[in-house]
Short mmCIF file of N, CA and C in Angstrom, two decimals:
data_model
loop_
_atom_site.label_atom_id
_atom_site.label_comp_id
_atom_site.label_asym_id
_atom_site.label_seq_id
_atom_site.Cartn_x
_atom_site.Cartn_y
_atom_site.Cartn_z
N UNK H 298 56.29 -27.29 -26.40
CA UNK H 298 56.60 -27.22 -24.97
C UNK H 298 55.92 -28.35 -24.20
N UNK H 299 54.69 -28.74 -24.64
CA UNK H 299 54.00 -29.78 -23.89
C UNK H 299 54.77 -31.10 -23.92
N UNK H 300 55.48 -31.38 -25.02
CA UNK H 300 56.28 -32.61 -25.08
C UNK H 300 57.39 -32.59 -24.04
N UNK H 301 58.06 -31.45 -23.88
CA UNK H 301 59.12 -31.34 -22.88
C UNK H 301 58.55 -31.45 -21.47
N UNK H 302 57.37 -30.88 -21.25
CA UNK H 302 56.74 -30.99 -19.94
C UNK H 302 56.40 -32.44 -19.63
N UNK H 303 55.89 -33.16 -20.60
CA UNK H 303 55.59 -34.57 -20.39
C UNK H 303 56.86 -35.35 -20.09
N UNK H 304 57.96 -35.03 -20.79
CA UNK H 304 59.24 -35.70 -20.51
C UNK H 304 59.66 -35.47 -19.07
N UNK H 305 59.56 -34.23 -18.62
CA UNK H 305 59.94 -33.90 -17.23
C UNK H 305 59.06 -34.68 -16.25
N UNK H 306 57.76 -34.68 -16.50
CA UNK H 306 56.86 -35.40 -15.59
C UNK H 306 57.12 -36.90 -15.62
N UNK H 307 57.38 -37.46 -16.77
CA UNK H 307 57.71 -38.89 -16.84
C UNK H 307 58.98 -39.20 -16.07
N UNK H 308 59.97 -38.29 -16.15
CA UNK H 308 61.20 -38.46 -15.36
C UNK H 308 60.88 -38.44 -13.86
N UNK H 309 60.02 -37.53 -13.45
CA UNK H 309 59.67 -37.42 -12.03
C UNK H 309 58.96 -38.68 -11.56
N UNK H 310 57.97 -39.15 -12.32
CA UNK H 310 57.23 -40.35 -11.91
C UNK H 310 58.12 -41.59 -11.93
N UNK H 311 59.02 -41.69 -12.90
CA UNK H 311 59.94 -42.84 -12.95
C UNK H 311 60.90 -42.82 -11.75
N UNK H 312 61.40 -41.65 -11.41
CA UNK H 312 62.29 -41.55 -10.25
C UNK H 312 61.53 -41.87 -8.97
N UNK H 313 60.28 -41.41 -8.88
CA UNK H 313 59.48 -41.72 -7.71
C UNK H 313 59.28 -43.23 -7.58
N UNK H 314 58.98 -43.90 -8.68
CA UNK H 314 58.78 -45.35 -8.67
C UNK H 314 60.03 -46.07 -8.19
N UNK H 315 61.19 -45.53 -8.53
CA UNK H 315 62.46 -46.13 -8.12
C UNK H 315 62.93 -45.61 -6.76
N UNK H 316 62.14 -44.73 -6.14
CA UNK H 316 62.46 -44.09 -4.86
C UNK H 316 63.82 -43.38 -4.91
N UNK H 317 64.05 -42.69 -6.01
CA UNK H 317 65.27 -41.92 -6.20
C UNK H 317 64.93 -40.43 -6.08
N UNK H 318 65.34 -39.85 -4.97
CA UNK H 318 65.01 -38.46 -4.68
C UNK H 318 65.79 -37.47 -5.55
N UNK H 319 67.06 -37.75 -5.75
CA UNK H 319 67.95 -36.78 -6.38
C UNK H 319 67.50 -36.37 -7.79
N UNK H 320 67.08 -37.32 -8.66
CA UNK H 320 66.63 -36.87 -9.99
C UNK H 320 65.41 -35.96 -9.93
N UNK H 321 64.53 -36.21 -8.96
CA UNK H 321 63.36 -35.35 -8.82
C UNK H 321 63.79 -33.97 -8.33
N UNK H 322 64.60 -33.96 -7.30
CA UNK H 322 65.03 -32.69 -6.72
C UNK H 322 65.79 -31.84 -7.74
N UNK H 323 66.51 -32.48 -8.65
CA UNK H 323 67.25 -31.73 -9.67
C UNK H 323 66.32 -31.00 -10.63
N UNK H 324 65.08 -31.46 -10.75
CA UNK H 324 64.12 -30.85 -11.67
C UNK H 324 63.26 -29.77 -11.00
N UNK H 325 63.38 -29.63 -9.68
CA UNK H 325 62.50 -28.72 -8.95
C UNK H 325 63.22 -27.46 -8.51
N UNK H 326 62.60 -26.30 -8.69
CA UNK H 326 63.20 -25.07 -8.17
C UNK H 326 62.95 -24.95 -6.67
N UNK H 327 63.67 -24.06 -6.03
CA UNK H 327 63.50 -23.88 -4.59
C UNK H 327 62.10 -23.41 -4.21
N UNK H 328 61.40 -22.75 -5.12
CA UNK H 328 60.07 -22.24 -4.80
C UNK H 328 58.95 -23.22 -5.19
N UNK H 329 59.30 -24.46 -5.53
CA UNK H 329 58.30 -25.47 -5.87
C UNK H 329 57.41 -25.75 -4.65
N UNK H 330 56.09 -25.88 -4.89
CA UNK H 330 55.13 -26.22 -3.84
C UNK H 330 54.46 -27.54 -4.20
N UNK H 331 54.40 -28.44 -3.21
CA UNK H 331 53.81 -29.75 -3.43
C UNK H 331 52.71 -29.97 -2.40
N UNK H 332 51.50 -30.28 -2.89
CA UNK H 332 50.32 -30.48 -2.06
C UNK H 332 49.81 -31.91 -2.25
N UNK H 333 50.45 -32.91 -1.62
CA UNK H 333 50.03 -34.29 -1.80
C UNK H 333 49.02 -34.75 -0.76
N UNK H 334 48.37 -35.85 -1.05
CA UNK H 334 47.43 -36.46 -0.11
C UNK H 334 48.15 -36.89 1.16
N UNK H 335 49.34 -37.45 1.02
CA UNK H 335 50.09 -37.91 2.19
C UNK H 335 50.32 -36.78 3.18
N UNK H 336 50.55 -35.58 2.71
CA UNK H 336 50.74 -34.44 3.61
C UNK H 336 49.54 -34.23 4.52
N UNK H 337 48.34 -34.33 3.93
CA UNK H 337 47.13 -34.19 4.75
C UNK H 337 47.03 -35.33 5.76
N UNK H 338 47.44 -36.53 5.35
CA UNK H 338 47.32 -37.68 6.24
C UNK H 338 48.26 -37.61 7.44
N UNK H 339 49.35 -36.87 7.30
CA UNK H 339 50.26 -36.72 8.44
C UNK H 339 49.99 -35.44 9.22
N UNK H 340 48.89 -34.75 8.87
CA UNK H 340 48.50 -33.55 9.60
C UNK H 340 49.20 -32.28 9.16
N UNK H 341 49.80 -32.32 8.02
CA UNK H 341 50.51 -31.15 7.51
C UNK H 341 49.50 -30.16 6.93
N UNK H 342 49.63 -28.90 7.30
CA UNK H 342 48.72 -27.88 6.81
C UNK H 342 49.36 -27.01 5.73
N UNK H 343 50.65 -27.04 5.62
CA UNK H 343 51.39 -26.27 4.62
C UNK H 343 51.92 -27.21 3.55
N UNK H 344 52.12 -26.71 2.35
CA UNK H 344 52.70 -27.58 1.31
C UNK H 344 54.17 -27.88 1.61
N UNK H 345 54.66 -28.92 0.97
CA UNK H 345 56.09 -29.19 0.99
C UNK H 345 56.71 -28.18 0.02
N UNK H 346 57.81 -27.55 0.43
CA UNK H 346 58.40 -26.51 -0.41
C UNK H 346 59.82 -26.85 -0.83
N UNK H 347 60.07 -26.70 -2.12
CA UNK H 347 61.42 -26.85 -2.66
C UNK H 347 61.98 -28.25 -2.55
N UNK H 348 63.28 -28.34 -2.76
CA UNK H 348 63.97 -29.63 -2.74
C UNK H 348 63.96 -30.24 -1.34
N UNK H 349 64.17 -29.38 -0.34
CA UNK H 349 64.14 -29.86 1.04
C UNK H 349 62.76 -30.40 1.40
N UNK H 350 61.74 -29.71 0.95
CA UNK H 350 60.37 -30.16 1.19
C UNK H 350 60.10 -31.51 0.56
N UNK H 351 60.68 -31.74 -0.61
CA UNK H 351 60.46 -33.03 -1.25
C UNK H 351 61.15 -34.14 -0.44
N UNK H 352 62.27 -33.85 0.18
CA UNK H 352 62.90 -34.84 1.08
C UNK H 352 61.99 -35.13 2.27
N UNK H 353 61.36 -34.09 2.82
CA UNK H 353 60.42 -34.28 3.92
C UNK H 353 59.24 -35.14 3.46
N UNK H 354 58.78 -34.90 2.24
CA UNK H 354 57.68 -35.70 1.69
C UNK H 354 58.08 -37.17 1.61
N UNK H 355 59.25 -37.45 1.08
CA UNK H 355 59.71 -38.85 0.99
C UNK H 355 59.77 -39.48 2.38
N UNK H 356 60.23 -38.74 3.37
CA UNK H 356 60.28 -39.27 4.74
C UNK H 356 58.87 -39.58 5.24
N UNK H 357 57.91 -38.70 4.95
CA UNK H 357 56.53 -38.95 5.36
C UNK H 357 55.95 -40.16 4.64
N UNK H 358 56.23 -40.30 3.35
CA UNK H 358 55.76 -41.47 2.60
C UNK H 358 56.31 -42.74 3.24
N UNK H 359 57.60 -42.75 3.55
CA UNK H 359 58.22 -43.93 4.17
C UNK H 359 57.61 -44.24 5.52
N UNK H 360 57.21 -43.18 6.24
CA UNK H 360 56.62 -43.35 7.57
C UNK H 360 55.18 -43.87 7.49
N UNK H 361 54.41 -43.40 6.51
CA UNK H 361 52.99 -43.71 6.43
C UNK H 361 52.70 -44.98 5.64
N UNK H 362 53.43 -45.19 4.53
CA UNK H 362 53.10 -46.27 3.60
C UNK H 362 54.18 -47.33 3.54
N UNK H 363 53.76 -48.57 3.57
CA UNK H 363 54.67 -49.67 3.32
C UNK H 363 55.00 -49.69 1.83
N UNK H 364 54.01 -49.34 1.04
CA UNK H 364 54.18 -49.31 -0.41
C UNK H 364 53.27 -48.22 -0.99
N UNK H 365 53.79 -47.49 -1.95
CA UNK H 365 53.02 -46.46 -2.66
C UNK H 365 53.44 -46.49 -4.11
N UNK H 366 52.48 -46.77 -4.98
CA UNK H 366 52.74 -46.80 -6.43
C UNK H 366 51.80 -45.84 -7.14
N UNK H 367 52.34 -45.17 -8.13
CA UNK H 367 51.58 -44.21 -8.93
C UNK H 367 51.62 -44.65 -10.38
N UNK H 368 50.49 -44.47 -11.05
CA UNK H 368 50.44 -44.77 -12.49
C UNK H 368 49.74 -43.62 -13.19
N UNK H 369 50.39 -43.06 -14.18
CA UNK H 369 49.80 -42.00 -14.98
C UNK H 369 49.37 -42.60 -16.31
N UNK H 370 48.10 -42.41 -16.64
CA UNK H 370 47.54 -42.95 -17.89
C UNK H 370 47.47 -41.93 -19.00
N UNK H 371 47.31 -40.66 -18.65
CA UNK H 371 47.23 -39.65 -19.70
C UNK H 371 47.60 -38.27 -19.16
N UNK H 372 48.01 -37.43 -20.10
CA UNK H 372 48.36 -36.05 -19.81
C UNK H 372 47.41 -35.15 -20.57
N UNK H 373 46.97 -34.09 -19.91
CA UNK H 373 46.12 -33.09 -20.55
C UNK H 373 46.73 -31.73 -20.26
N UNK H 374 46.87 -30.91 -21.29
CA UNK H 374 47.56 -29.62 -21.14
C UNK H 374 46.60 -28.46 -21.33
N UNK H 375 46.86 -27.41 -20.58
CA UNK H 375 46.12 -26.16 -20.73
C UNK H 375 47.04 -25.03 -20.26
N UNK H 376 47.49 -24.23 -21.18
CA UNK H 376 48.38 -23.13 -20.82
C UNK H 376 49.63 -23.66 -20.13
N UNK H 377 49.91 -23.15 -18.95
CA UNK H 377 51.10 -23.56 -18.19
C UNK H 377 50.80 -24.64 -17.17
N UNK H 378 49.70 -25.37 -17.39
CA UNK H 378 49.34 -26.44 -16.47
C UNK H 378 49.17 -27.76 -17.23
N UNK H 379 49.46 -28.83 -16.51
CA UNK H 379 49.26 -30.18 -17.04
C UNK H 379 48.53 -31.00 -16.00
N UNK H 380 47.49 -31.68 -16.44
CA UNK H 380 46.76 -32.62 -15.59
C UNK H 380 47.23 -34.02 -15.93
N UNK H 381 47.69 -34.75 -14.94
CA UNK H 381 48.03 -36.16 -15.09
C UNK H 381 46.90 -36.96 -14.46
N UNK H 382 46.33 -37.86 -15.23
CA UNK H 382 45.23 -38.69 -14.75
C UNK H 382 45.74 -40.12 -14.64
N UNK H 383 45.49 -40.74 -13.51
CA UNK H 383 45.94 -42.11 -13.31
C UNK H 383 45.39 -42.70 -12.02
N UNK H 384 46.22 -43.51 -11.39
CA UNK H 384 45.82 -44.18 -10.14
C UNK H 384 46.96 -44.12 -9.14
N UNK H 385 46.55 -44.11 -7.88
CA UNK H 385 47.51 -44.26 -6.78
C UNK H 385 47.11 -45.52 -6.02
N UNK H 386 48.09 -46.33 -5.73
CA UNK H 386 47.88 -47.54 -4.96
C UNK H 386 48.83 -47.47 -3.77
N UNK H 387 48.27 -47.60 -2.57
CA UNK H 387 49.08 -47.50 -1.36
C UNK H 387 48.60 -48.52 -0.35
N UNK H 388 49.54 -48.95 0.49
CA UNK H 388 49.15 -49.85 1.57
C UNK H 388 50.07 -49.64 2.76
N UNK H 389 49.51 -49.95 3.92
CA UNK H 389 50.28 -50.06 5.15
C UNK H 389 49.63 -51.20 5.94
N UNK H 390 49.94 -51.34 7.21
CA UNK H 390 49.40 -52.46 7.98
C UNK H 390 47.89 -52.37 8.18
N UNK H 391 47.33 -51.16 8.06
CA UNK H 391 45.92 -50.96 8.37
C UNK H 391 45.00 -50.79 7.16
N UNK H 392 45.54 -50.37 6.03
CA UNK H 392 44.67 -49.99 4.92
C UNK H 392 45.34 -50.24 3.57
N UNK H 393 44.50 -50.49 2.58
CA UNK H 393 44.93 -50.52 1.19
C UNK H 393 44.07 -49.51 0.44
N UNK H 394 44.72 -48.66 -0.34
CA UNK H 394 44.01 -47.66 -1.13
C UNK H 394 44.33 -47.90 -2.59
N UNK H 395 43.31 -47.91 -3.40
CA UNK H 395 43.46 -48.01 -4.85
C UNK H 395 42.50 -46.98 -5.42
N UNK H 396 43.03 -45.83 -5.82
CA UNK H 396 42.16 -44.69 -6.10
C UNK H 396 42.50 -44.01 -7.43
N UNK H 397 41.47 -43.68 -8.21
CA UNK H 397 41.71 -42.80 -9.35
C UNK H 397 42.27 -41.48 -8.80
N UNK H 398 43.27 -40.95 -9.46
CA UNK H 398 43.98 -39.79 -8.93
C UNK H 398 44.26 -38.79 -10.04
N UNK H 399 44.25 -37.51 -9.67
CA UNK H 399 44.62 -36.45 -10.60
C UNK H 399 45.70 -35.58 -9.99
N UNK H 400 46.75 -35.35 -10.76
CA UNK H 400 47.84 -34.49 -10.34
C UNK H 400 47.81 -33.26 -11.24
N UNK H 401 47.68 -32.09 -10.67
CA UNK H 401 47.69 -30.86 -11.46
C UNK H 401 49.05 -30.19 -11.25
N UNK H 402 49.83 -30.12 -12.32
CA UNK H 402 51.15 -29.52 -12.31
C UNK H 402 51.08 -28.15 -12.95
N UNK H 403 51.71 -27.18 -12.32
CA UNK H 403 51.83 -25.84 -12.87
C UNK H 403 53.30 -25.59 -13.17
N UNK H 404 53.56 -25.00 -14.33
CA UNK H 404 54.94 -24.74 -14.77
C UNK H 404 55.19 -23.24 -14.85
N UNK H 405 56.48 -22.86 -14.66
CA UNK H 405 56.84 -21.47 -14.89
C UNK H 405 56.44 -21.15 -16.33
N UNK H 406 55.92 -19.97 -16.51
CA UNK H 406 55.39 -19.57 -17.81
C UNK H 406 56.40 -19.82 -18.94
N UNK H 407 55.95 -20.56 -19.95
CA UNK H 407 56.77 -20.79 -21.14
C UNK H 407 57.94 -21.74 -20.94
N UNK H 408 57.96 -22.48 -19.81
CA UNK H 408 59.08 -23.39 -19.54
C UNK H 408 58.55 -24.77 -19.18
N UNK H 409 59.48 -25.69 -18.96
CA UNK H 409 59.14 -27.02 -18.46
C UNK H 409 59.59 -27.18 -17.01
N UNK H 410 59.68 -26.06 -16.29
CA UNK H 410 60.09 -26.07 -14.88
C UNK H 410 58.83 -26.10 -14.02
N UNK H 411 58.60 -27.22 -13.30
CA UNK H 411 57.41 -27.30 -12.45
C UNK H 411 57.56 -26.41 -11.22
N UNK H 412 56.48 -25.66 -10.92
CA UNK H 412 56.53 -24.80 -9.73
C UNK H 412 55.48 -25.19 -8.70
N UNK H 413 54.54 -26.06 -9.10
CA UNK H 413 53.50 -26.47 -8.14
C UNK H 413 52.88 -27.78 -8.62
N UNK H 414 52.51 -28.61 -7.66
CA UNK H 414 51.74 -29.81 -7.95
C UNK H 414 50.74 -30.01 -6.83
N UNK H 415 49.48 -30.19 -7.23
CA UNK H 415 48.42 -30.50 -6.28
C UNK H 415 47.87 -31.87 -6.64
N UNK H 416 47.80 -32.76 -5.65
CA UNK H 416 47.32 -34.12 -5.86
C UNK H 416 45.90 -34.23 -5.33
N UNK H 417 45.04 -34.82 -6.14
CA UNK H 417 43.65 -35.03 -5.75
C UNK H 417 43.36 -36.52 -5.74
N UNK H 418 42.91 -37.04 -4.59
CA UNK H 418 42.49 -38.44 -4.55
C UNK H 418 41.03 -38.57 -4.97
N UNK H 419 40.42 -37.46 -5.32
CA UNK H 419 39.08 -37.41 -5.91
C UNK H 419 39.28 -36.91 -7.34
N UNK H 420 39.23 -37.83 -8.29
CA UNK H 420 39.52 -37.48 -9.68
C UNK H 420 38.55 -36.42 -10.20
N UNK H 421 37.29 -36.49 -9.81
CA UNK H 421 36.32 -35.49 -10.27
C UNK H 421 36.72 -34.09 -9.79
N UNK H 422 37.22 -33.98 -8.56
CA UNK H 422 37.68 -32.69 -8.05
C UNK H 422 38.85 -32.16 -8.88
N UNK H 423 39.75 -33.06 -9.26
CA UNK H 423 40.89 -32.66 -10.08
C UNK H 423 40.42 -32.16 -11.45
N UNK H 424 39.49 -32.90 -12.05
CA UNK H 424 38.98 -32.51 -13.36
C UNK H 424 38.26 -31.17 -13.28
N UNK H 425 37.49 -30.96 -12.22
CA UNK H 425 36.79 -29.69 -12.04
C UNK H 425 37.77 -28.53 -11.85
N UNK H 426 38.77 -28.74 -10.98
CA UNK H 426 39.75 -27.68 -10.75
C UNK H 426 40.52 -27.36 -12.02
N UNK H 427 40.92 -28.38 -12.75
CA UNK H 427 41.66 -28.17 -13.98
C UNK H 427 40.78 -27.46 -15.01
N UNK H 428 39.54 -27.88 -15.11
CA UNK H 428 38.60 -27.24 -16.03
C UNK H 428 38.31 -25.80 -15.68
N UNK H 429 38.22 -25.49 -14.38
CA UNK H 429 38.00 -24.12 -13.94
C UNK H 429 39.17 -23.24 -14.36
N UNK H 430 40.37 -23.80 -14.29
CA UNK H 430 41.55 -23.05 -14.71
C UNK H 430 41.54 -22.75 -16.18
N UNK H 431 40.95 -23.65 -16.97
CA UNK H 431 40.86 -23.42 -18.41
C UNK H 431 39.91 -22.26 -18.71
N UNK H 432 38.86 -22.15 -17.93
CA UNK H 432 37.87 -21.10 -18.17
C UNK H 432 38.28 -19.77 -17.55
N UNK H 433 39.05 -19.85 -16.45
CA UNK H 433 39.35 -18.62 -15.73
C UNK H 433 40.70 -18.22 -15.95
#
């Protein structure tokens, strides 16, 4: 199952790099929750939900960032969760960010259907949260 989950995540990251919403939305259920850093930066207190929420996220990315690139270097699996470790690089007229990043993906039990993703711009926080899930 972990191989299929990695395939799905690679498809999502490749579509994001190409700024193609439809392939990502096709992989997400309506109850998908997305907790990205960009959401906090635009003052959002609730996660982006479902396919419509992912469209809102893309609109916020376009509004906040001139450029946003993600790179995943490794995948780590634990039960129905996958930690992607990599970097996020973003820029706009005021700032450039180049940050180690951790994405924690949760899948429907026994499937490769993602139901939640939380993005951490503090890699240590991502590793701690993912590790806590392994123990608890």
